[in-house]
PDB file of C-alpha atoms and ligand atoms in Angstrom:
ATOM      1  CA  UNK M 667     -11.746   3.127  15.514  1.00 82.00           C
ATOM      2  CA  UNK M 668      -9.503   5.580  13.696  1.00 93.00           C
ATOM      3  CA  UNK M 669      -8.392   5.654  10.077  1.00 96.00           C
ATOM      4  CA  UNK M 670      -5.898   3.277   8.505  1.00 96.00           C
ATOM      5  CA  UNK M 671      -3.252   3.987   5.832  1.00 98.00           C
ATOM      6  CA  UNK M 672      -1.978   0.819   4.158  1.00 98.00           C
ATOM      7  CA  UNK M 673       0.624   2.254   1.770  1.00 98.00           C
ATOM      8  CA  UNK M 674       3.460   4.354   3.210  1.00 98.00           C
ATOM      9  CA  UNK M 675       7.221   4.789   3.014  1.00 98.00           C
ATOM     10  CA  UNK M 676       7.846   6.101   6.523  1.00 98.00           C
ATOM     11  CA  UNK M 677      10.877   4.094   7.689  1.00 98.00           C
ATOM     12  CA  UNK M 678      13.893   6.425   7.605  1.00 97.00           C
ATOM     13  CA  UNK M 679      17.038   5.501   5.619  1.00 95.00           C
ATOM     14  CA  UNK M 680      15.304   2.491   4.049  1.00 96.00           C
ATOM     15  CA  UNK M 681      13.983   3.453   0.635  1.00 94.00           C
ATOM     16  CA  UNK M 682      12.995   6.620  -1.230  1.00 94.00           C
ATOM     17  CA  UNK M 683      10.631   7.603   1.595  1.00 96.00           C
ATOM     18  CA  UNK M 684      11.338   9.697   4.701  1.00 97.00           C
ATOM     19  CA  UNK M 685      14.984  10.596   5.058  1.00 95.00           C
ATOM     20  CA  UNK M 686      15.433  11.187   8.793  1.00 97.00           C
ATOM     21  CA  UNK M 687      14.075  10.038  12.144  1.00 98.00           C
ATOM     22  CA  UNK M 688      12.854  13.588  12.832  1.00 98.00           C
ATOM     23  CA  UNK M 689      10.853  13.604   9.600  1.00 98.00           C
ATOM     24  CA  UNK M 690       9.364  10.220  10.458  1.00 98.00           C
ATOM     25  CA  UNK M 691       8.166  11.444  13.870  1.00 98.00           C
ATOM     26  CA  UNK M 692       6.811  14.657  12.338  1.00 98.00           C
ATOM     27  CA  UNK M 693       4.759  12.690   9.794  1.00 98.00           C
ATOM     28  CA  UNK M 694       3.557  10.237  12.455  1.00 98.00           C
ATOM     29  CA  UNK M 695       2.339  13.224  14.503  1.00 98.00           C
ATOM     30  CA  UNK M 696       0.426  14.458  11.450  1.00 98.00           C
ATOM     31  CA  UNK M 697      -1.269  11.042  11.207  1.00 98.00           C
ATOM     32  CA  UNK M 698      -2.233  11.204  14.871  1.00 98.00           C
ATOM     33  CA  UNK M 699      -3.659  14.694  14.430  1.00 98.00           C
ATOM     34  CA  UNK M 700      -5.709  13.545  11.412  1.00 98.00           C
ATOM     35  CA  UNK M 701      -7.290  10.671  13.365  1.00 97.00           C
ATOM     36  CA  UNK M 702      -5.252   7.645  12.219  1.00 97.00           C
ATOM     37  CA  UNK M 703      -4.540   4.801  14.611  1.00 95.00           C
ATOM     38  CA  UNK M 704      -3.143   2.180  12.201  1.00 96.00           C
ATOM     39  CA  UNK M 705      -0.444   2.624   9.576  1.00 98.00           C
ATOM     40  CA  UNK M 706       1.239   0.005   7.441  1.00 98.00           C
ATOM     41  CA  UNK M 707       4.885   0.660   6.606  1.00 98.00           C
ATOM     42  CA  UNK M 708       5.352  -0.687   3.076  1.00 98.00           C
ATOM     43  CA  UNK M 709       9.015  -0.257   2.085  1.00 97.00           C
ATOM     44  CA  UNK M 710       9.891  -1.246  -1.476  1.00 96.00           C
ATOM     45  CA  UNK M 711      11.110  -4.784  -2.133  1.00 94.00           C
ATOM     46  CA  UNK M 712      12.581  -5.918  -5.492  1.00 90.00           C
ATOM     47  CA  UNK M 713      12.053  -2.451  -6.979  1.00 89.00           C
ATOM     48  CA  UNK M 714      14.630  -2.030  -9.784  1.00 87.00           C
ATOM     49  CA  UNK M 715      15.183   1.634  -8.881  1.00 89.00           C
ATOM     50  CA  UNK M 716      15.275   1.381  -5.072  1.00 89.00           C
ATOM     51  CA  UNK M 717      17.508  -1.105  -3.262  1.00 89.00           C
ATOM     52  CA  UNK M 718      16.388  -2.265   0.165  1.00 89.00           C
ATOM     53  CA  UNK M 719      17.517  -4.891   2.671  1.00 90.00           C
ATOM     54  CA  UNK M 720      15.099  -6.822   4.845  1.00 91.00           C
ATOM     55  CA  UNK M 721      17.414  -6.797   7.886  1.00 90.00           C
ATOM     56  CA  UNK M 722      17.601  -2.988   7.786  1.00 94.00           C
ATOM     57  CA  UNK M 723      13.859  -2.753   7.303  1.00 96.00           C
ATOM     58  CA  UNK M 724      13.165  -4.884  10.382  1.00 96.00           C
ATOM     59  CA  UNK M 725      15.583  -2.918  12.572  1.00 96.00           C
ATOM     60  CA  UNK M 726      14.153   0.448  11.541  1.00 97.00           C
ATOM     61  CA  UNK M 727      10.609  -0.857  11.962  1.00 98.00           C
ATOM     62  CA  UNK M 728      11.421  -1.732  15.600  1.00 98.00           C
ATOM     63  CA  UNK M 729      12.404   1.860  16.250  1.00 98.00           C
ATOM     64  CA  UNK M 730       9.506   3.441  14.322  1.00 98.00           C
ATOM     65  CA  UNK M 731       6.828   1.193  15.822  1.00 98.00           C
ATOM     66  CA  UNK M 732       7.853   2.353  19.312  1.00 98.00           C
ATOM     67  CA  UNK M 733       7.662   5.997  18.258  1.00 98.00           C
ATOM     68  CA  UNK M 734       4.239   5.365  16.712  1.00 98.00           C
ATOM     69  CA  UNK M 735       2.935   3.554  19.757  1.00 98.00           C
ATOM     70  CA  UNK M 736       3.781   6.574  21.946  1.00 98.00           C
ATOM     71  CA  UNK M 737       1.366   8.483  19.720  1.00 98.00           C
ATOM     72  CA  UNK M 738      -1.338   5.822  20.023  1.00 97.00           C
ATOM     73  CA  UNK M 739      -0.677   4.503  16.513  1.00 97.00           C
ATOM     74  CA  UNK M 740      -0.151   0.845  15.725  1.00 97.00           C
ATOM     75  CA  UNK M 741       2.491   0.571  13.032  1.00 98.00           C
ATOM     76  CA  UNK M 742       2.512  -2.689  11.082  1.00 97.00           C
ATOM     77  CA  UNK M 743       5.330  -3.966   8.943  1.00 97.00           C
ATOM     78  CA  UNK M 744       4.500  -4.808   5.356  1.00 97.00           C
ATOM     79  CA  UNK M 745       6.123  -4.251   1.972  1.00 97.00           C
ATOM     80  CA  UNK M 746       5.463  -2.987  -1.532  1.00 97.00           C
ATOM     81  CA  UNK M 747       6.670  -5.790  -3.728  1.00 96.00           C
ATOM     82  CA  UNK M 748       7.700  -5.043  -7.303  1.00 95.00           C
ATOM     83  CA  UNK M 749       6.563  -7.716  -9.733  1.00 93.00           C
ATOM     84  CA  UNK M 750       8.778  -7.795 -12.790  1.00 89.00           C
ATOM     85  CA  UNK M 751      10.394 -10.640 -14.705  1.00 81.00           C
ATOM     86  CA  UNK M 752      12.127 -12.160 -11.649  1.00 78.00           C
ATOM     87  CA  UNK M 753      10.468 -14.093  -8.868  1.00 77.00           C
ATOM     88  CA  UNK M 754       9.507 -11.984  -5.861  1.00 73.00           C
ATOM     89  CA  UNK M 755       9.605 -14.749  -3.288  1.00 75.00           C
ATOM     90  CA  UNK M 756      10.607 -13.093  -0.015  1.00 85.00           C
ATOM     91  CA  UNK M 757       7.769 -10.733   0.740  1.00 92.00           C
ATOM     92  CA  UNK M 758       6.831  -9.099   4.039  1.00 94.00           C
ATOM     93  CA  UNK M 759       3.063  -9.490   4.331  1.00 95.00           C
ATOM     94  CA  UNK M 760       1.248  -7.177   6.739  1.00 96.00           C
ATOM     95  CA  UNK M 761      -1.232  -8.527   9.294  1.00 94.00           C
ATOM     96  CA  UNK M 762       0.375 -11.822   8.237  1.00 92.00           C
ATOM     97  CA  UNK M 763      -1.609 -12.052   5.020  1.00 94.00           C
ATOM     98  CA  UNK M 764      -1.761  -8.906   2.876  1.00 97.00           C
ATOM     99  CA  UNK M 765       0.863  -8.128   0.296  1.00 97.00           C
ATOM    100  CA  UNK M 766       0.964  -4.843  -1.593  1.00 97.00           C
ATOM    101  CA  UNK M 767       2.374  -5.233  -5.128  1.00 97.00           C
ATOM    102  CA  UNK M 768       3.460  -2.725  -7.755  1.00 97.00           C
ATOM    103  CA  UNK M 769       4.372  -3.176 -11.416  1.00 96.00           C
ATOM    104  CA  UNK M 770       5.939  -1.255 -14.279  1.00 95.00           C
ATOM    105  CA  UNK M 771       4.089   1.955 -15.220  1.00 96.00           C
ATOM    106  CA  UNK M 772       4.555   1.628 -18.974  1.00 96.00           C
ATOM    107  CA  UNK M 773       4.315  -2.026 -19.961  1.00 94.00           C
ATOM    108  CA  UNK M 774       2.518  -5.053 -18.664  1.00 93.00           C
ATOM    109  CA  UNK M 775       4.838  -7.511 -16.878  1.00 91.00           C
ATOM    110  CA  UNK M 776       5.062 -10.792 -18.785  1.00 88.00           C
ATOM    111  CA  UNK M 777       4.265 -13.106 -15.909  1.00 89.00           C
ATOM    112  CA  UNK M 778       2.055 -10.899 -13.765  1.00 93.00           C
ATOM    113  CA  UNK M 779      -0.861 -13.315 -13.529  1.00 94.00           C
ATOM    114  CA  UNK M 780       1.449 -16.256 -12.759  1.00 93.00           C
ATOM    115  CA  UNK M 781       3.221 -14.355 -10.023  1.00 93.00           C
ATOM    116  CA  UNK M 782      -0.025 -13.110  -8.503  1.00 95.00           C
ATOM    117  CA  UNK M 783      -1.371 -16.633  -8.615  1.00 94.00           C
ATOM    118  CA  UNK M 784       1.721 -17.897  -6.781  1.00 94.00           C
ATOM    119  CA  UNK M 785       1.152 -15.357  -3.990  1.00 95.00           C
ATOM    120  CA  UNK M 786      -2.547 -16.255  -3.769  1.00 96.00           C
ATOM    121  CA  UNK M 787      -1.682 -19.948  -3.559  1.00 95.00           C
ATOM    122  CA  UNK M 788       0.434 -19.132  -0.495  1.00 94.00           C
ATOM    123  CA  UNK M 789      -2.769 -17.881   1.178  1.00 95.00           C
ATOM    124  CA  UNK M 790      -1.879 -14.220   0.758  1.00 96.00           C
ATOM    125  CA  UNK M 791      -4.322 -11.469  -0.158  1.00 96.00           C
ATOM    126  CA  UNK M 792      -2.877  -9.348  -2.952  1.00 97.00           C
ATOM    127  CA  UNK M 793      -3.415  -5.584  -3.057  1.00 98.00           C
ATOM    128  CA  UNK M 794      -2.375  -3.928  -6.327  1.00 98.00           C
ATOM    129  CA  UNK M 795      -0.891  -0.494  -5.559  1.00 98.00           C
ATOM    130  CA  UNK M 796      -1.948   2.727  -7.329  1.00 98.00           C
ATOM    131  CA  UNK M 797      -3.861   1.126 -10.209  1.00 98.00           C
ATOM    132  CA  UNK M 798      -4.441   4.542 -11.779  1.00 98.00           C
ATOM    133  CA  UNK M 799      -0.738   4.958 -12.555  1.00 97.00           C
ATOM    134  CA  UNK M 800      -0.249   2.122 -15.032  1.00 97.00           C
ATOM    135  CA  UNK M 801      -0.538   3.334 -18.615  1.00 95.00           C
ATOM    136  CA  UNK M 802      -1.214  -0.173 -19.961  1.00 95.00           C
ATOM    137  CA  UNK M 803      -3.976  -0.880 -17.448  1.00 96.00           C
ATOM    138  CA  UNK M 804      -7.659   0.137 -17.494  1.00 95.00           C
ATOM    139  CA  UNK M 805     -11.077  -0.967 -16.294  1.00 95.00           C
ATOM    140  CA  UNK M 806     -11.564  -2.654 -19.666  1.00 94.00           C
ATOM    141  CA  UNK M 807      -8.217  -4.434 -19.908  1.00 93.00           C
ATOM    142  CA  UNK M 808      -8.442  -8.249 -19.829  1.00 95.00           C
ATOM    143  CA  UNK M 809      -5.685  -8.389 -17.215  1.00 95.00           C
ATOM    144  CA  UNK M 810      -7.629  -6.098 -14.884  1.00 96.00           C
ATOM    145  CA  UNK M 811     -10.724  -8.289 -15.274  1.00 96.00           C
ATOM    146  CA  UNK M 812      -8.688 -11.418 -14.608  1.00 96.00           C
ATOM    147  CA  UNK M 813      -7.087  -9.906 -11.491  1.00 97.00           C
ATOM    148  CA  UNK M 814     -10.539  -8.976 -10.175  1.00 96.00           C
ATOM    149  CA  UNK M 815     -11.745 -12.531 -10.843  1.00 96.00           C
ATOM    150  CA  UNK M 816      -8.794 -13.822  -8.856  1.00 96.00           C
ATOM    151  CA  UNK M 817      -9.825 -11.601  -5.938  1.00 96.00           C
ATOM    152  CA  UNK M 818      -6.997  -9.072  -6.148  1.00 98.00           C
ATOM    153  CA  UNK M 819      -7.808  -5.865  -4.264  1.00 98.00           C
ATOM    154  CA  UNK M 820      -7.189  -2.579  -6.070  1.00 98.00           C
ATOM    155  CA  UNK M 821      -5.665   0.455  -4.339  1.00 98.00           C
ATOM    156  CA  UNK M 822      -5.525   4.036  -5.585  1.00 98.00           C
ATOM    157  CA  UNK M 823      -3.523   6.936  -4.219  1.00 98.00           C
ATOM    158  CA  UNK M 824      -4.827  10.143  -2.661  1.00 98.00           C
ATOM    159  CA  UNK M 825      -3.179  11.990  -5.591  1.00 98.00           C
ATOM    160  CA  UNK M 826      -5.056   9.842  -8.085  1.00 98.00           C
ATOM    161  CA  UNK M 827      -8.423  10.662  -6.522  1.00 98.00           C
ATOM    162  CA  UNK M 828      -7.638  14.366  -6.282  1.00 98.00           C
ATOM    163  CA  UNK M 829      -6.381  14.691  -9.874  1.00 98.00           C
ATOM    164  CA  UNK M 830      -9.176  12.446 -11.201  1.00 98.00           C
ATOM    165  CA  UNK M 831      -6.856   9.852 -12.762  1.00 97.00           C
ATOM    166  CA  UNK M 832      -8.587   7.289 -10.528  1.00 98.00           C
ATOM    167  CA  UNK M 833     -12.105   8.485 -11.455  1.00 97.00           C
ATOM    168  CA  UNK M 834     -12.906   5.605 -13.830  1.00 97.00           C
ATOM    169  CA  UNK M 835     -11.730   3.061 -11.302  1.00 97.00           C
ATOM    170  CA  UNK M 836     -13.834   4.641  -8.565  1.00 97.00           C
ATOM    171  CA  UNK M 837     -16.968   4.884 -10.668  1.00 96.00           C
ATOM    172  CA  UNK M 838     -16.554   1.252 -11.762  1.00 95.00           C
ATOM    173  CA  UNK M 839     -16.574   0.341  -8.058  1.00 96.00           C
ATOM    174  CA  UNK M 840     -13.180  -1.319  -8.444  1.00 97.00           C
ATOM    175  CA  UNK M 841     -11.340   0.608  -5.758  1.00 98.00           C
ATOM    176  CA  UNK M 842     -11.108  -1.337  -2.504  1.00 98.00           C
ATOM    177  CA  UNK M 843      -8.513   0.844  -0.814  1.00 98.00           C
ATOM    178  CA  UNK M 844      -7.508   4.506  -0.894  1.00 98.00           C
ATOM    179  CA  UNK M 845      -4.064   5.095   0.590  1.00 98.00           C
ATOM    180  CA  UNK M 846      -1.452   7.825   0.659  1.00 98.00           C
ATOM    181  CA  UNK M 847       1.755   6.215  -0.712  1.00 98.00           C
ATOM    182  CA  UNK M 848       3.297   8.718   1.691  1.00 98.00           C
ATOM    183  CA  UNK M 849       7.014   9.362   1.125  1.00 98.00           C
ATOM    184  CA  UNK M 850       7.272  11.937   3.915  1.00 97.00           C
ATOM    185  CA  UNK M 851       4.488  14.483   3.427  1.00 98.00           C
ATOM    186  CA  UNK M 852       2.736  15.775   6.572  1.00 98.00           C
ATOM    187  CA  UNK M 853      -0.139  17.123   4.469  1.00 98.00           C
ATOM    188  CA  UNK M 854      -1.140  13.693   3.165  1.00 98.00           C
ATOM    189  CA  UNK M 855      -2.762  12.302   6.349  1.00 98.00           C
ATOM    190  CA  UNK M 856      -5.523  14.990   6.512  1.00 98.00           C
ATOM    191  CA  UNK M 857      -6.025  14.681   2.730  1.00 98.00           C
ATOM    192  CA  UNK M 858      -6.488  10.903   3.040  1.00 98.00           C
ATOM    193  CA  UNK M 859      -8.841  11.352   6.016  1.00 98.00           C
ATOM    194  CA  UNK M 860     -10.978  13.769   3.956  1.00 98.00           C
ATOM    195  CA  UNK M 861     -11.239  11.255   1.091  1.00 98.00           C
ATOM    196  CA  UNK M 862     -12.198   8.430   3.445  1.00 98.00           C
ATOM    197  CA  UNK M 863     -15.006  10.677   4.706  1.00 97.00           C
ATOM    198  CA  UNK M 864     -16.066  11.431   1.132  1.00 97.00           C
ATOM    199  CA  UNK M 865     -15.869   7.866  -0.199  1.00 97.00           C
ATOM    200  CA  UNK M 866     -17.737   6.008   2.541  1.00 97.00           C
ATOM    201  CA  UNK M 867     -18.197   2.919   0.352  1.00 96.00           C
ATOM    202  CA  UNK M 868     -14.433   2.536   0.019  1.00 97.00           C
ATOM    203  CA  UNK M 869     -13.929   3.263   3.736  1.00 96.00           C
ATOM    204  CA  UNK M 870     -16.432   0.511   4.559  1.00 95.00           C
ATOM    205  CA  UNK M 871     -14.682  -1.903   2.230  1.00 95.00           C
ATOM    206  CA  UNK M 872     -11.362  -1.130   3.918  1.00 96.00           C
ATOM    207  CA  UNK M 873     -12.867  -1.736   7.336  1.00 92.00           C
ATOM    208  CA  UNK M 874     -14.301  -5.076   6.236  1.00 91.00           C
ATOM    209  CA  UNK M 875     -10.997  -6.050   4.694  1.00 93.00           C
ATOM    210  CA  UNK M 876      -8.600  -5.058   7.427  1.00 91.00           C
ATOM    211  CA  UNK M 877     -10.458  -5.004  10.745  1.00 80.00           C
ATOM    212  CA  UNK M 878     -11.113  -8.745  10.866  1.00 66.00           C
ATOM    213  CA  UNK M 879      -7.399  -9.458  10.593  1.00 63.00           C
ATOM    214  CA  UNK M 880      -6.348  -6.731  12.989  1.00 60.00           C
ATOM    215  CA  UNK M 881      -6.218  -8.933  16.060  1.00 52.00           C
ATOM    216  CA  UNK M 882      -3.714 -11.395  14.593  1.00 44.00           C
ATOM    217  CA  UNK M 883      -0.601  -9.376  15.454  1.00 44.00           C
TER     218      UNK M 883
HETATM  219 FE1  FE2 V 803       4.666   3.107  -2.762  1.00 66.55          FE
END
């Protein structure tokens, strides 16, 4: 079994990720070379700074998943859903049950717990993206504790591990997933692979989390 990356922006012309089909293929080749066999495409949804359309996402996913499969990589369709003041109802869960969510970097969203609870009630597993980036969020914040109690999985970025902004989260044992948040960088796959080698406990957690659902699609 190869590595998995569950947070990427690799669908061309869709969001602020890769900007051409050539770049997409180049990055997919870098994943193959680094030993990855599963990638989740997580284009932004409801992000106030990046506009996306589900129909375009699906069409581009069809193309990219064929390119990936020629390289022996299974590309799944998911989404990175922005939770703000509005309701994020139309999400694209990957493996039919995981939804990656992101929030504002500088202030806590008013109805975060309610919205997370709504997703959980739908039977979805919630993965909170790049926890190390939110200035209002920490291992001691009541909201973080509540999200953990609710069973929300916490993800940190390769960058966050390398620059130590995720150190407290890692040492608290609250990181379930390390992912790249790759917007088109061919260097990120080997960097992620190296971290998954280094943080075996997180790699094991990821395997437990994602392998059991892998056969659904
Ligand atoms: Fe992202």
